[in-house]
Coordinates of C-alpha atoms and ligand atoms in Angstrom, one line a residue:
M14 CA 39.0 -12.6 -37.1
A15 CA 37.6 -12.6 -33.6
P16 CA 35.3 -9.3 -33.2
K17 CA 37.5 -6.7 -30.9
A18 CA 36.0 -6.8 -27.8
R19 CA 35.0 -3.2 -26.4
R20 CA 36.5 -1.4 -23.9
V21 CA 35.2 2.1 -22.4
G22 CA 37.2 4.9 -21.4
G23 CA 37.5 8.5 -20.4
V24 CA 35.2 11.8 -19.3
V25 CA 31.7 12.0 -19.5
R26 CA 29.2 14.5 -18.2
P27 CA 25.8 13.7 -17.4
P28 CA 22.9 16.7 -18.1
G29 CA 21.3 18.1 -14.9
D30 CA 19.4 17.2 -12.7
K31 CA 15.8 16.9 -14.0
S32 CA 13.8 16.8 -10.3
I33 CA 16.0 19.3 -8.8
S34 CA 15.5 21.5 -12.2
H35 CA 12.1 21.6 -12.0
R36 CA 12.3 22.7 -8.5
V37 CA 14.3 25.7 -8.6
L38 CA 12.8 26.7 -11.2
M39 CA 9.5 27.0 -9.2
L40 CA 11.2 28.2 -6.4
A41 CA 12.9 30.9 -8.6
A42 CA 9.8 32.3 -10.1
L43 CA 8.3 32.3 -6.5
A44 CA 10.7 34.0 -5.1
R45 CA 11.3 37.9 -4.7
G46 CA 14.4 39.5 -7.4
K47 CA 16.6 38.2 -9.5
S48 CA 17.5 34.0 -9.5
E49 CA 20.4 32.8 -11.2
L50 CA 20.8 29.0 -11.8
A51 CA 23.6 26.7 -13.3
G52 CA 23.3 22.7 -14.9
L53 CA 20.1 23.1 -15.3
L54 CA 18.8 19.9 -17.5
T55 CA 17.8 21.1 -21.2
G56 CA 15.1 18.3 -21.7
A57 CA 12.1 18.6 -22.9
D58 CA 10.4 18.4 -19.4
V59 CA 12.5 21.3 -17.7
K60 CA 11.5 23.5 -21.0
S61 CA 7.7 22.2 -19.5
T62 CA 8.1 24.3 -16.7
A63 CA 9.8 26.3 -17.8
R64 CA 6.9 27.4 -20.4
V65 CA 4.3 27.3 -17.2
L66 CA 5.9 29.3 -15.8
R67 CA 6.2 31.9 -18.1
Q68 CA 2.8 31.2 -19.1
L69 CA 2.1 32.2 -14.9
G70 CA 4.6 35.7 -15.3
A71 CA 8.0 34.5 -14.5
E72 CA 10.8 36.1 -16.2
I73 CA 13.3 33.0 -17.8
G74 CA 15.7 33.4 -19.7
T75 CA 16.3 30.9 -22.5
I76 CA 17.1 26.8 -20.6
R77 CA 20.4 26.3 -21.5
D78 CA 23.9 24.6 -19.4
S79 CA 25.1 27.6 -19.0
T80 CA 23.5 29.7 -15.9
V81 CA 19.7 30.8 -16.5
Q82 CA 18.0 33.9 -14.9
V83 CA 14.8 34.1 -13.5
S84 CA 13.0 37.1 -12.2
G85 CA 10.4 36.4 -10.1
A86 CA 6.6 37.9 -9.9
R87 CA 3.1 37.5 -8.2
L88 CA 2.0 35.0 -10.1
T89 CA -0.8 35.6 -12.5
A90 CA -4.0 33.7 -13.9
P91 CA -2.7 32.5 -17.7
G92 CA -4.3 33.3 -20.5
A93 CA -4.7 30.1 -21.9
R94 CA -4.6 26.4 -20.6
L95 CA -1.0 25.1 -19.5
N96 CA -0.2 22.3 -21.1
C97 CA 3.0 19.9 -18.9
G98 CA 3.9 18.3 -22.4
N99 CA 4.8 14.3 -20.7
S100 CA 6.2 15.9 -17.6
G101 CA 4.0 14.2 -14.6
T102 CA 6.8 16.4 -12.3
T103 CA 6.1 19.9 -13.6
A104 CA 2.2 18.8 -13.4
R105 CA 2.3 17.7 -9.7
L106 CA 4.0 19.9 -8.4
M107 CA 2.8 23.3 -10.2
L108 CA -0.4 21.9 -9.3
G109 CA 0.2 22.1 -5.9
V110 CA 2.3 25.8 -6.3
L111 CA -1.2 27.1 -7.9
A112 CA -3.1 25.5 -4.7
G113 CA -1.8 28.3 -3.1
Q114 CA -3.7 30.9 -5.9
T115 CA -6.6 33.0 -6.4
F116 CA -7.6 32.3 -10.1
A117 CA -8.4 29.8 -12.2
A118 CA -5.8 27.6 -14.7
T119 CA -6.6 24.3 -16.3
F120 CA -4.2 21.9 -17.0
T121 CA -3.3 19.1 -19.6
G122 CA -0.6 17.2 -21.4
D123 CA 0.6 15.3 -24.1
A124 CA -1.1 11.9 -24.5
S125 CA 0.6 9.4 -22.3
L126 CA 0.8 12.7 -19.1
R127 CA -3.4 12.6 -19.7
R128 CA -3.4 8.9 -18.9
R129 CA -1.3 9.6 -15.7
P130 CA -3.5 9.0 -12.5
M131 CA -4.1 13.0 -10.8
R132 CA -5.9 11.8 -8.2
R133 CA -2.7 11.4 -5.9
V134 CA -2.1 15.2 -5.0
T135 CA -5.9 16.5 -5.9
E136 CA -6.8 14.5 -3.2
P137 CA -4.7 16.3 -0.6
L138 CA -5.1 19.4 -1.9
K139 CA -9.0 19.7 -2.5
Q140 CA -8.5 18.6 2.0
M141 CA -7.0 21.8 2.1
G142 CA -9.7 23.9 0.0
A143 CA -8.5 24.0 -3.3
D144 CA -11.3 23.0 -5.9
I145 CA -10.6 21.4 -7.6
K146 CA -12.6 20.6 -11.1
E147 CA -11.8 16.9 -12.8
S148 CA -13.7 14.4 -15.1
G149 CA -11.4 11.8 -14.5
D150 CA -8.3 10.3 -12.7
G151 CA -6.4 12.7 -15.1
L152 CA -5.5 15.5 -17.6
P153 CA -7.4 18.3 -18.1
L154 CA -8.2 19.3 -14.9
T155 CA -9.0 23.1 -13.4
I156 CA -8.0 23.8 -9.9
R157 CA -9.2 27.2 -8.4
G158 CA -6.4 27.6 -5.1
G159 CA -7.4 30.2 -2.8
T160 CA -7.8 29.7 1.3
L161 CA -5.7 26.7 2.3
R162 CA -6.0 24.8 5.8
G163 CA -3.4 23.1 6.7
L164 CA -3.3 18.9 6.7
T165 CA -2.0 15.7 7.9
Y166 CA -1.3 13.7 5.6
A167 CA -0.7 9.5 5.1
S168 CA 0.4 9.5 1.6
P169 CA -0.6 6.2 0.4
V170 CA 2.2 6.1 -2.4
A171 CA 5.5 6.9 -1.7
S172 CA 6.0 9.7 -4.5
A173 CA 8.1 12.6 -3.9
Q174 CA 5.8 14.5 -6.3
V175 CA 3.3 13.6 -3.9
K176 CA 5.0 15.0 -1.1
S177 CA 5.8 18.5 -3.3
A178 CA 2.8 19.2 -4.2
I179 CA 1.8 19.1 -0.9
L180 CA 4.9 21.1 0.6
F181 CA 4.5 23.7 -2.4
A182 CA 0.9 24.1 -1.9
G183 CA 1.4 25.0 2.3
L184 CA 4.5 27.2 0.6
T185 CA 2.5 29.3 -1.5
G186 CA -0.7 28.8 1.1
K187 CA 1.1 30.3 4.3
V188 CA -0.1 26.8 5.9
P189 CA 1.4 23.8 8.1
V190 CA 1.3 20.5 6.7
T191 CA 2.5 17.6 7.6
I192 CA 3.6 14.7 5.5
R193 CA 4.0 10.7 6.0
E194 CA 4.7 8.4 3.5
P195 CA 5.4 3.9 3.6
Y196 CA 8.9 4.6 2.4
R197 CA 11.4 7.5 2.7
S198 CA 11.1 9.5 -1.2
R199 CA 13.4 11.6 -3.1
D200 CA 14.4 14.6 -1.1
H201 CA 14.9 17.4 -3.3
T202 CA 12.0 19.7 -2.0
E203 CA 12.6 19.1 1.5
R204 CA 16.8 19.9 1.1
L205 CA 16.0 23.2 -1.2
F206 CA 13.4 24.0 1.6
A207 CA 16.1 24.1 3.9
H208 CA 18.5 25.8 1.9
L209 CA 16.5 28.8 1.1
G210 CA 15.6 28.7 5.5
L211 CA 11.5 28.6 4.1
G212 CA 10.6 26.2 7.7
I213 CA 11.1 22.9 7.4
H214 CA 11.7 20.0 9.3
E215 CA 11.6 16.1 10.2
R216 CA 9.3 15.2 13.3
N217 CA 8.8 12.1 14.4
G218 CA 9.4 10.5 10.3
A219 CA 7.1 13.2 9.2
I220 CA 8.4 16.0 7.1
V221 CA 7.0 19.3 8.8
Y222 CA 6.6 22.7 7.0
E223 CA 6.5 25.3 8.9
P224 CA 5.5 29.1 7.2
S225 CA 7.3 31.4 9.4
G226 CA 6.1 34.9 10.0
H227 CA 8.1 36.9 6.8
S228 CA 7.7 33.6 4.3
N229 CA 9.7 35.2 1.4
I230 CA 11.0 33.7 -0.9
P231 CA 15.1 35.4 -0.9
S232 CA 16.1 35.0 -4.3
F233 CA 19.3 32.6 -5.3
Q234 CA 22.0 31.1 -6.9
L235 CA 22.7 27.6 -6.7
P236 CA 24.3 24.8 -9.1
V237 CA 22.2 21.9 -10.4
P238 CA 24.1 18.7 -10.0
G239 CA 24.6 15.9 -12.8
D240 CA 21.2 14.0 -12.6
L241 CA 21.9 10.5 -11.5
S242 CA 18.5 8.8 -13.2
S243 CA 20.6 9.9 -16.3
A244 CA 24.6 8.9 -15.1
A245 CA 22.9 5.5 -14.9
F246 CA 22.9 4.5 -18.4
L247 CA 26.5 5.4 -19.2
V248 CA 27.2 3.8 -15.6
A249 CA 25.0 0.2 -17.0
A250 CA 27.1 0.2 -20.4
A251 CA 30.4 0.4 -18.6
V252 CA 29.6 -1.8 -17.0
L253 CA 29.0 -4.3 -19.8
A254 CA 31.8 -3.0 -21.8
E255 CA 34.7 -5.8 -21.6
G256 CA 37.7 -3.3 -20.8
G257 CA 38.5 -0.5 -19.9
E258 CA 37.5 2.7 -17.8
L259 CA 34.5 5.3 -17.4
L260 CA 34.5 8.3 -15.3
V261 CA 31.9 10.0 -14.8
E262 CA 31.6 13.7 -13.4
N263 CA 29.3 15.7 -11.2
V264 CA 26.7 13.5 -10.6
G265 CA 24.3 14.1 -7.5
V266 CA 25.2 11.3 -5.6
N267 CA 21.7 11.9 -2.7
P268 CA 21.3 9.4 -0.4
T269 CA 17.5 9.2 -1.4
R270 CA 18.6 8.3 -4.9
T271 CA 21.7 6.1 -5.2
G272 CA 19.0 3.0 -5.1
F273 CA 20.5 1.8 -8.6
L274 CA 24.1 1.9 -7.3
V275 CA 23.5 0.0 -3.7
V276 CA 21.8 -2.6 -6.5
L277 CA 24.6 -2.8 -8.5
E278 CA 27.0 -3.2 -5.9
R279 CA 24.9 -6.3 -4.6
M280 CA 25.2 -7.8 -8.5
G281 CA 28.9 -7.5 -9.0
G282 CA 29.0 -4.3 -10.3
H283 CA 32.4 -1.8 -9.5
V284 CA 31.8 2.1 -8.9
D285 CA 34.0 4.4 -6.7
R286 CA 32.7 8.1 -5.6
V287 CA 35.5 9.9 -5.7
N288 CA 35.7 13.8 -5.3
L289 CA 32.6 14.0 -3.4
R290 CA 31.5 16.9 -2.7
D291 CA 28.8 19.5 -1.5
A292 CA 26.3 21.7 -4.5
G293 CA 23.5 23.4 -3.4
G294 CA 23.3 21.5 0.2
E295 CA 23.2 17.7 -2.5
P296 CA 26.1 14.9 -2.1
V297 CA 27.8 15.3 -5.0
A298 CA 30.8 12.7 -6.7
D299 CA 32.7 11.5 -9.3
L300 CA 31.4 7.9 -10.2
L301 CA 34.6 5.9 -11.6
V302 CA 33.0 2.6 -13.5
R303 CA 34.4 -0.9 -14.6
P304 CA 33.1 -3.2 -16.2
A305 CA 32.3 -6.6 -14.4
P306 CA 30.5 -9.0 -14.3
L307 CA 26.9 -9.3 -12.8
R308 CA 24.5 -11.8 -10.6
G309 CA 21.4 -11.9 -10.0
T310 CA 19.6 -10.5 -7.0
E311 CA 16.9 -9.3 -5.2
V312 CA 16.0 -6.0 -5.1
S313 CA 12.6 -5.5 -1.7
A314 CA 10.2 -3.2 -1.9
A315 CA 11.6 -1.1 0.4
E316 CA 14.7 0.1 -2.2
I317 CA 12.4 0.8 -5.1
P318 CA 11.0 4.1 -4.1
T319 CA 15.4 4.7 -4.4
L320 CA 15.3 3.8 -7.8
V321 CA 12.1 4.1 -9.2
D322 CA 13.5 5.3 -12.6
E323 CA 16.4 2.5 -12.5
V324 CA 14.3 0.0 -12.5
P325 CA 14.0 -0.3 -16.7
V326 CA 18.3 -0.2 -16.7
L327 CA 18.4 -2.1 -13.7
A328 CA 16.4 -5.2 -15.5
V329 CA 18.3 -4.5 -18.8
L330 CA 21.9 -5.6 -16.4
A331 CA 19.6 -8.5 -14.4
S332 CA 19.5 -9.6 -18.1
R333 CA 23.6 -9.5 -18.2
A334 CA 23.4 -11.1 -15.3
R335 CA 24.2 -15.0 -14.2
G336 CA 21.2 -16.2 -12.7
A337 CA 17.6 -14.5 -11.9
T338 CA 16.4 -11.5 -10.6
V339 CA 13.1 -10.3 -9.3
F340 CA 12.1 -6.4 -8.1
R341 CA 9.6 -6.4 -6.5
E342 CA 6.6 -3.8 -5.6
V343 CA 6.9 -2.2 -8.8
G344 CA 3.1 -2.0 -9.8
E345 CA 3.8 2.1 -9.6
L346 CA 5.9 1.1 -12.5
R347 CA 2.3 0.6 -14.7
V348 CA 1.5 4.8 -14.5
K349 CA 5.2 6.2 -15.5
E350 CA 5.4 7.7 -18.9
S351 CA 4.5 4.6 -20.2
N352 CA 3.4 0.8 -18.7
R353 CA 6.8 0.5 -18.0
L354 CA 6.6 -2.8 -15.9
E355 CA 4.9 -4.4 -18.5
L356 CA 6.6 -2.8 -21.4
V357 CA 10.5 -3.7 -19.8
A358 CA 9.0 -7.5 -19.6
A359 CA 7.8 -7.7 -23.4
N360 CA 10.4 -5.9 -25.0
L361 CA 13.7 -8.0 -22.7
R362 CA 11.4 -11.3 -23.9
A363 CA 11.6 -9.4 -27.5
V364 CA 15.2 -10.2 -27.8
G365 CA 15.3 -12.9 -26.4
V366 CA 15.3 -13.1 -22.0
R367 CA 12.9 -14.1 -20.1
A368 CA 11.3 -11.9 -18.2
D369 CA 7.4 -11.1 -16.9
A370 CA 5.3 -9.4 -14.8
Q371 CA 3.9 -11.3 -12.2
G372 CA 2.0 -9.4 -10.2
N373 CA 2.9 -6.6 -8.9
D374 CA 7.0 -7.9 -9.9
L375 CA 8.8 -8.1 -12.3
H376 CA 11.0 -10.9 -13.0
V377 CA 14.8 -11.0 -15.2
E378 CA 16.5 -14.0 -15.8
G379 CA 20.2 -13.8 -17.5
T380 CA 21.5 -15.2 -20.4
E381 CA 24.5 -15.1 -22.6
K382 CA 22.7 -15.4 -25.8
P383 CA 23.6 -11.7 -27.6
P384 CA 19.6 -9.7 -27.2
R385 CA 18.8 -9.2 -30.4
G386 CA 15.0 -8.6 -31.9
R387 CA 12.8 -4.9 -31.9
V388 CA 11.8 -2.9 -28.9
E389 CA 8.8 -0.8 -27.9
T390 CA 9.9 1.8 -26.8
A391 CA 6.0 3.6 -26.4
S392 CA 7.8 7.2 -26.8
D393 CA 9.6 6.5 -23.3
H394 CA 12.9 8.4 -22.6
R395 CA 14.4 5.5 -20.0
L396 CA 12.5 2.3 -22.2
A397 CA 14.4 3.8 -25.1
M398 CA 17.7 4.3 -23.6
S399 CA 17.2 0.9 -21.7
F400 CA 17.4 -0.5 -24.9
A401 CA 20.1 1.1 -26.6
V402 CA 22.4 0.0 -23.6
L403 CA 21.5 -3.5 -23.9
G404 CA 22.1 -2.6 -27.9
T405 CA 26.0 -1.7 -26.9
V406 CA 26.6 -5.7 -25.8
E407 CA 28.9 -8.2 -27.7
G408 CA 27.0 -9.3 -30.3
A409 CA 23.8 -7.7 -30.2
D410 CA 21.7 -7.0 -32.9
V411 CA 18.8 -4.1 -30.6
K412 CA 16.4 -2.0 -32.9
L413 CA 14.2 0.6 -31.3
S414 CA 10.9 1.7 -32.5
E415 CA 11.9 5.9 -31.9
R416 CA 14.9 7.5 -30.9
K417 CA 13.3 11.3 -30.3
S418 CA 12.3 11.0 -26.7
V419 CA 15.6 10.4 -25.1
A420 CA 15.0 15.1 -25.7
I421 CA 12.8 14.3 -23.1
S422 CA 16.0 14.5 -20.0
Y423 CA 18.5 13.0 -22.1
P424 CA 19.1 15.3 -25.4
G425 CA 22.2 14.4 -25.9
F426 CA 22.5 10.7 -25.4
F427 CA 23.5 9.2 -28.0
D428 CA 26.4 11.2 -28.4
D429 CA 27.8 10.1 -24.9
L430 CA 27.2 7.1 -25.1
R431 CA 29.3 7.2 -28.4
K432 CA 32.3 9.4 -26.5
T433 CA 31.8 5.7 -23.9
G434 CA 33.5 3.7 -26.5
A435 CA 30.7 1.8 -27.7
R436 CA 31.4 -0.3 -30.5
R437 CA 27.6 0.1 -31.7
T438 CA 24.4 1.4 -30.0
A439 CA 20.7 0.4 -30.5
H440 CA 19.9 1.1 -34.3
G441 CA 16.5 2.5 -34.6
A442 CA 14.2 4.9 -37.0
R443 CA 14.4 8.9 -35.5
Ligands
LIG507 C1 10.2 13.0 -9.7 C2 9.3 11.5 -8.7 C3 9.8 10.4 -8.8 C4 10.0 10.0 -10.6 C5 9.8 11.2 -11.6 C6 10.1 12.6 -10.4 C7 10.1 14.2 -8.6 O1 7.9 10.2 -9.4 O2 9.6 9.2 -11.2 O3 10.8 10.7 -12.5 O4 11.1 14.7 -10.1 O5 9.9 13.5 -7.4 P1 7.4 9.8 -7.6 O6 7.5 10.3 -7.1 O7 5.4 10.1 -8.0 O8 7.4 8.4 -7.6

């Protein structure tokens, strides 16, 4: 008897948006009074931000999906190193926050984070007047902030982390900053500043922050939408199924983040955005997804910032598409939680797909052969989840080197994937 085709069905809710969760915690810690945050991501990266902020004197309740209370405070010198774990966003944005404070603090992180470039942030912060002692282009490093001067900066990379670090330095140092980027990166910091009435605007394509007379940050209440970067794995699993329909509820659809949906449509996938609404200045929708046959596409350099974290799962989809897919100018993937450019290509090859990195481009050739083989996740959450999705296709036998890294951004991932009706997900060591 032929095996039963895999059908998807039901309703799932992805966890809170990681980028927004970091930012609202930092702003609430800097605000006067008590803030209430609902729907925060409970993943390890956000816990790293909360831990670091507590070391600096903020009072933050236990990080959970329901409401978390934060009492802002004047930040004070930490008694120990600030360990940012695996979280690049914690390290880079907090460097901006501390650039405007008068004490010294040393940042460190896990082995992956210590290897990631920090000069992209320390350079502009030094130009603003922060005193930063670093021994290479990474952590650990020590920052002593203080009296800053304003900055007009053309960033060589389209990075929301660089942009946000400079905006936070402008905010805490009470100085104006103007930032240009080669392509527009995610704009959550700008939206939050606008929502809180902090002097942010756009001028001739540049992002401008100008402190106002009273630059106290008001305490606030805010719902955090679900993370499209996490929802992308569920959407991909549904597209690769053979029948049914999946509803992914409460997903942030900020246009600076929706490149995954745009490219998926171009490949032949169907995702309806229903029940469009606003949550704390961010657009939110429910996503209705059906399986579809896919075709290869070309993803341009300008699109990359809008889907930078979704390249691994899009590459997995491309491996099941008719024809070839190329991702242009994805060199930034080399400096994410792992060398994603090389590892996506190597892991696709390990399960029988033709894929390679040519210069800064990633090429993937679609195939109908069932994927079979062992995948090295390098403890990178997005690699683990992308290849787990590939493991749900008919006839697949995908073994992951580990699964626990998913807790960085999506602690309930394997349960949710099972809930969608995934016949079988990739197996692997715990
Ligand atoms: C993030 C920005 C992106 C993204 C990261 C989160 C943020 O990094 O890859 O997962 O919250 O600002 P870059 O801005 O460095 O590309």
